[in-house]
Short mmCIF file of C-alpha atoms in Angstrom, two decimals:
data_model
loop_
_atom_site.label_atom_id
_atom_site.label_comp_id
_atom_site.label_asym_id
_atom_site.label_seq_id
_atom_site.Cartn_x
_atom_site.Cartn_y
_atom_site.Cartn_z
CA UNK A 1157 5.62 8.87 22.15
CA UNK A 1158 4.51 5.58 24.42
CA UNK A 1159 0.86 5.36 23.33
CA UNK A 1160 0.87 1.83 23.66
CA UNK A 1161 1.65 1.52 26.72
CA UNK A 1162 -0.53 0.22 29.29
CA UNK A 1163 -0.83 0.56 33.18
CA UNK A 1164 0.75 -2.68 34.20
CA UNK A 1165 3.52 -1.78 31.93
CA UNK A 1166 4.08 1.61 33.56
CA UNK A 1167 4.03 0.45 37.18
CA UNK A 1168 7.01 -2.48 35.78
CA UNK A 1169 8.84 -0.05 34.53
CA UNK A 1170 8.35 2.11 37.47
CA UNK A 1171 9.52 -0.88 40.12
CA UNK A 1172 12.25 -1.80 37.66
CA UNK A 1173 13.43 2.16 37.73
CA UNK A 1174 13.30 2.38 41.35
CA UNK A 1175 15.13 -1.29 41.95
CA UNK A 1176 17.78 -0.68 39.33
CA UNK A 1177 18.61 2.93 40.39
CA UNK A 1178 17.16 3.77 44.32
CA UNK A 1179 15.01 6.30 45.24
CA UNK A 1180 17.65 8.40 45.77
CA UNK A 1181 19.27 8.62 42.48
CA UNK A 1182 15.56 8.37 40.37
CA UNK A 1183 14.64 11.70 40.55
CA UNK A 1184 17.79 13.18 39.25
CA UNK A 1185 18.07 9.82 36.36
CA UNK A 1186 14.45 11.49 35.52
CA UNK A 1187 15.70 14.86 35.43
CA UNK A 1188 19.29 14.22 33.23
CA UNK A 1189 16.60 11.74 30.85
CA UNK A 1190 13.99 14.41 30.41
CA UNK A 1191 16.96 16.93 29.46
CA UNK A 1192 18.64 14.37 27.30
CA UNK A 1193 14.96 14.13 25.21
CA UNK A 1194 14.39 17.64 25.48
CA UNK A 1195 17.92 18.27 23.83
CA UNK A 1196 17.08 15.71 21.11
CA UNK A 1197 13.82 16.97 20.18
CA UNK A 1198 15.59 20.89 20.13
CA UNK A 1199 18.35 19.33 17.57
CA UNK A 1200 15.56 17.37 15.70
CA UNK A 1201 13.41 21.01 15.29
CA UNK A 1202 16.56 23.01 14.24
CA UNK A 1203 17.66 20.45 11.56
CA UNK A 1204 14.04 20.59 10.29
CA UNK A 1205 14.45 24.74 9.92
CA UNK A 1206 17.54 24.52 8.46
CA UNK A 1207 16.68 22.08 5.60
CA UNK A 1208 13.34 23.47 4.96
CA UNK A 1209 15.00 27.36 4.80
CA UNK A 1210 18.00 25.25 2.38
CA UNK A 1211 14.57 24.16 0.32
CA UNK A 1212 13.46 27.76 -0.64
CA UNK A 1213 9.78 29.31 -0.22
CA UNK A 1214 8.39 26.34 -2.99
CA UNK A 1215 8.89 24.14 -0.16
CA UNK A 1216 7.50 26.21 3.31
CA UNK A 1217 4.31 23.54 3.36
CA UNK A 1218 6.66 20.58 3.90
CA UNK A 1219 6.28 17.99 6.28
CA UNK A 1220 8.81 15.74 7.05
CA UNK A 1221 5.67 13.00 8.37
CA UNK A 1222 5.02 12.68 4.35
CA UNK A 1223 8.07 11.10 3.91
CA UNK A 1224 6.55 8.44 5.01
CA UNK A 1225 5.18 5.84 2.54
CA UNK A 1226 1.46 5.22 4.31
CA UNK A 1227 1.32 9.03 5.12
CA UNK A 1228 2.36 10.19 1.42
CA UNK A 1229 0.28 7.57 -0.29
CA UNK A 1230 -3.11 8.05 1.76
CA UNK A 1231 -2.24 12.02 0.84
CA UNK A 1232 -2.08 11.29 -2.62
CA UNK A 1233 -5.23 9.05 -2.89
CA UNK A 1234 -7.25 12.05 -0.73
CA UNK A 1235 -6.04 15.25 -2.22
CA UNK A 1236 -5.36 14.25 -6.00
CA UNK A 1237 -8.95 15.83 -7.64
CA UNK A 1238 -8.38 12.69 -10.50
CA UNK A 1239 -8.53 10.15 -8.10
CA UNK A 1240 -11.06 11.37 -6.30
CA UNK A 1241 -13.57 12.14 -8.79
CA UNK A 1242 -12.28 8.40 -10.53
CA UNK A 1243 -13.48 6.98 -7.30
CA UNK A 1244 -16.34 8.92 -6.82
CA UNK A 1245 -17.53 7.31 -10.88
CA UNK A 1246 -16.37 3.38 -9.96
CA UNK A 1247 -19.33 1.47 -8.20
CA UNK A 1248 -17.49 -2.04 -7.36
CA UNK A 1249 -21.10 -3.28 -6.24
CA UNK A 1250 -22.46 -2.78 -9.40
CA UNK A 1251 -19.11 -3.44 -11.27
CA UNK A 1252 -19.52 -7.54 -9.37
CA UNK A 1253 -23.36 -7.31 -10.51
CA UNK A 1254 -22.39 -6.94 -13.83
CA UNK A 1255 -19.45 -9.63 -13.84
CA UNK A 1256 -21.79 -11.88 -11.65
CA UNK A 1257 -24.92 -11.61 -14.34
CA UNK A 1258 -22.22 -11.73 -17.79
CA UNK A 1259 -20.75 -14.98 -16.34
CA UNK A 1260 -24.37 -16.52 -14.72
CA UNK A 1261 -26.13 -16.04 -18.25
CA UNK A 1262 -22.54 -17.56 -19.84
CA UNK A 1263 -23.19 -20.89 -17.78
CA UNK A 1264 -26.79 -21.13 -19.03
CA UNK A 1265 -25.87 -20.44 -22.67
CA UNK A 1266 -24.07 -23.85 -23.25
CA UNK A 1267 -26.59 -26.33 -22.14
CA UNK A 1268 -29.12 -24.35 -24.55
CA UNK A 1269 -26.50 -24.66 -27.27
CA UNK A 1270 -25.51 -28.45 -26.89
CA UNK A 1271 -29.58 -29.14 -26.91
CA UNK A 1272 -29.46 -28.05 -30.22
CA UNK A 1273 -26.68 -29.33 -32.13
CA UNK A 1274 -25.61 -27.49 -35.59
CA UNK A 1275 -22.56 -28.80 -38.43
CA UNK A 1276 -22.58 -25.32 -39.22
CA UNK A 1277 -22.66 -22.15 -36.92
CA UNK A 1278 -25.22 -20.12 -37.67
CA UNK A 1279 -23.79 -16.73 -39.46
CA UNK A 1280 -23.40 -13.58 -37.42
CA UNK A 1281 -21.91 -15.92 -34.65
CA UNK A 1282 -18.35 -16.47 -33.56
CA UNK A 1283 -16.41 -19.66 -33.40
CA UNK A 1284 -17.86 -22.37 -31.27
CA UNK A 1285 -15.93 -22.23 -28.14
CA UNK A 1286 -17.18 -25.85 -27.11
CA UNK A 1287 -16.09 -27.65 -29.99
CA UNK A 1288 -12.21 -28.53 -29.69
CA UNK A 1289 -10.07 -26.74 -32.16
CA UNK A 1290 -8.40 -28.65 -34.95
CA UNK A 1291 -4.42 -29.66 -34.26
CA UNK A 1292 -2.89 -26.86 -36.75
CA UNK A 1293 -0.87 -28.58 -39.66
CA UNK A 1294 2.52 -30.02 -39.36
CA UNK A 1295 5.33 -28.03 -40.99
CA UNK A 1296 8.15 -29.98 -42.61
CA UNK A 1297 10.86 -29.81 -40.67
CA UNK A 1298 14.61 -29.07 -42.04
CA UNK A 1299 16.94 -31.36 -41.88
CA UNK A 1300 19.86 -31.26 -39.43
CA UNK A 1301 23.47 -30.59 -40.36
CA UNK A 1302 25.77 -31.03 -37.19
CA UNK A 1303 28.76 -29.60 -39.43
CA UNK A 1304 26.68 -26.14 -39.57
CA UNK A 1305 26.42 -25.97 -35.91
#
């Protein structure tokens, strides 16, 4: 319940407890506090019965914790056999290689290419990607009636 709390933090609260109340009256604050939580906690476990006996028997291996968005997405990406196996297949080391190499060996293409200039391309090639592309032809445009409008 406090896990993050430290040493220094529990000797404040400690000398705050024993300023604020006297140590007369702490050990019986402790005592009605620690019934209060234990109370809570009882009504928390009975609610939890009660809804997962309201579920049926489909639902006797469910834990309130995966309601939880971190806690029912890292159980979906551990126990779903698709994912798994999907992750098990992907390599993102040699996936970067492979994008690293294609784009290195793109960069060395061009200066090759504009040593050697063509009016044609040669056939079996696609367009030439350095060359700009032609404006595409102007369509006549129809003429404007404001009484249409």
């Amino acid at each position: 319940m406090f896990n993050d709390i430290g040493a220094l933090e529990l000797v404040t609260i400690v000398v705050l407890a024993i300023l604020v109340f006297g140590p007369d009256k702490l050990p019986k604050v402790i005592q009605d506090v620690s019934g209060f939580i234990r109370k809570i906690r009882a009504f928390s476990d009975n609610a939890k019965q009660d809804i997962r006996s309201e579920l049926g028997p489909e639902f006797k291996d469910f834990e309130f914790e995966d309601l939880n968005p971190k806690t029912f997405i890292r159980k979906q990406l551990t126990e779903n056999e698709d994912l798994r196996e999907l992750r098990s297949s992907f390599d993102l080391r040699k996936e970067l290689n492979e994008v690293t190499d294609a784009v290195n060996s793109r960069e060395t293409d061009p200066p090759q290419a504009a040593a050697a200039p063509s009016a044609t391309p040669a056939a079996g090639t696609g367009p030439d990607l350095l060359k700009k592309p032609a404006a595409p032809a102007q369509e006549p445009r129809t003429p404007f009636d404001a009484d249409a409008t």
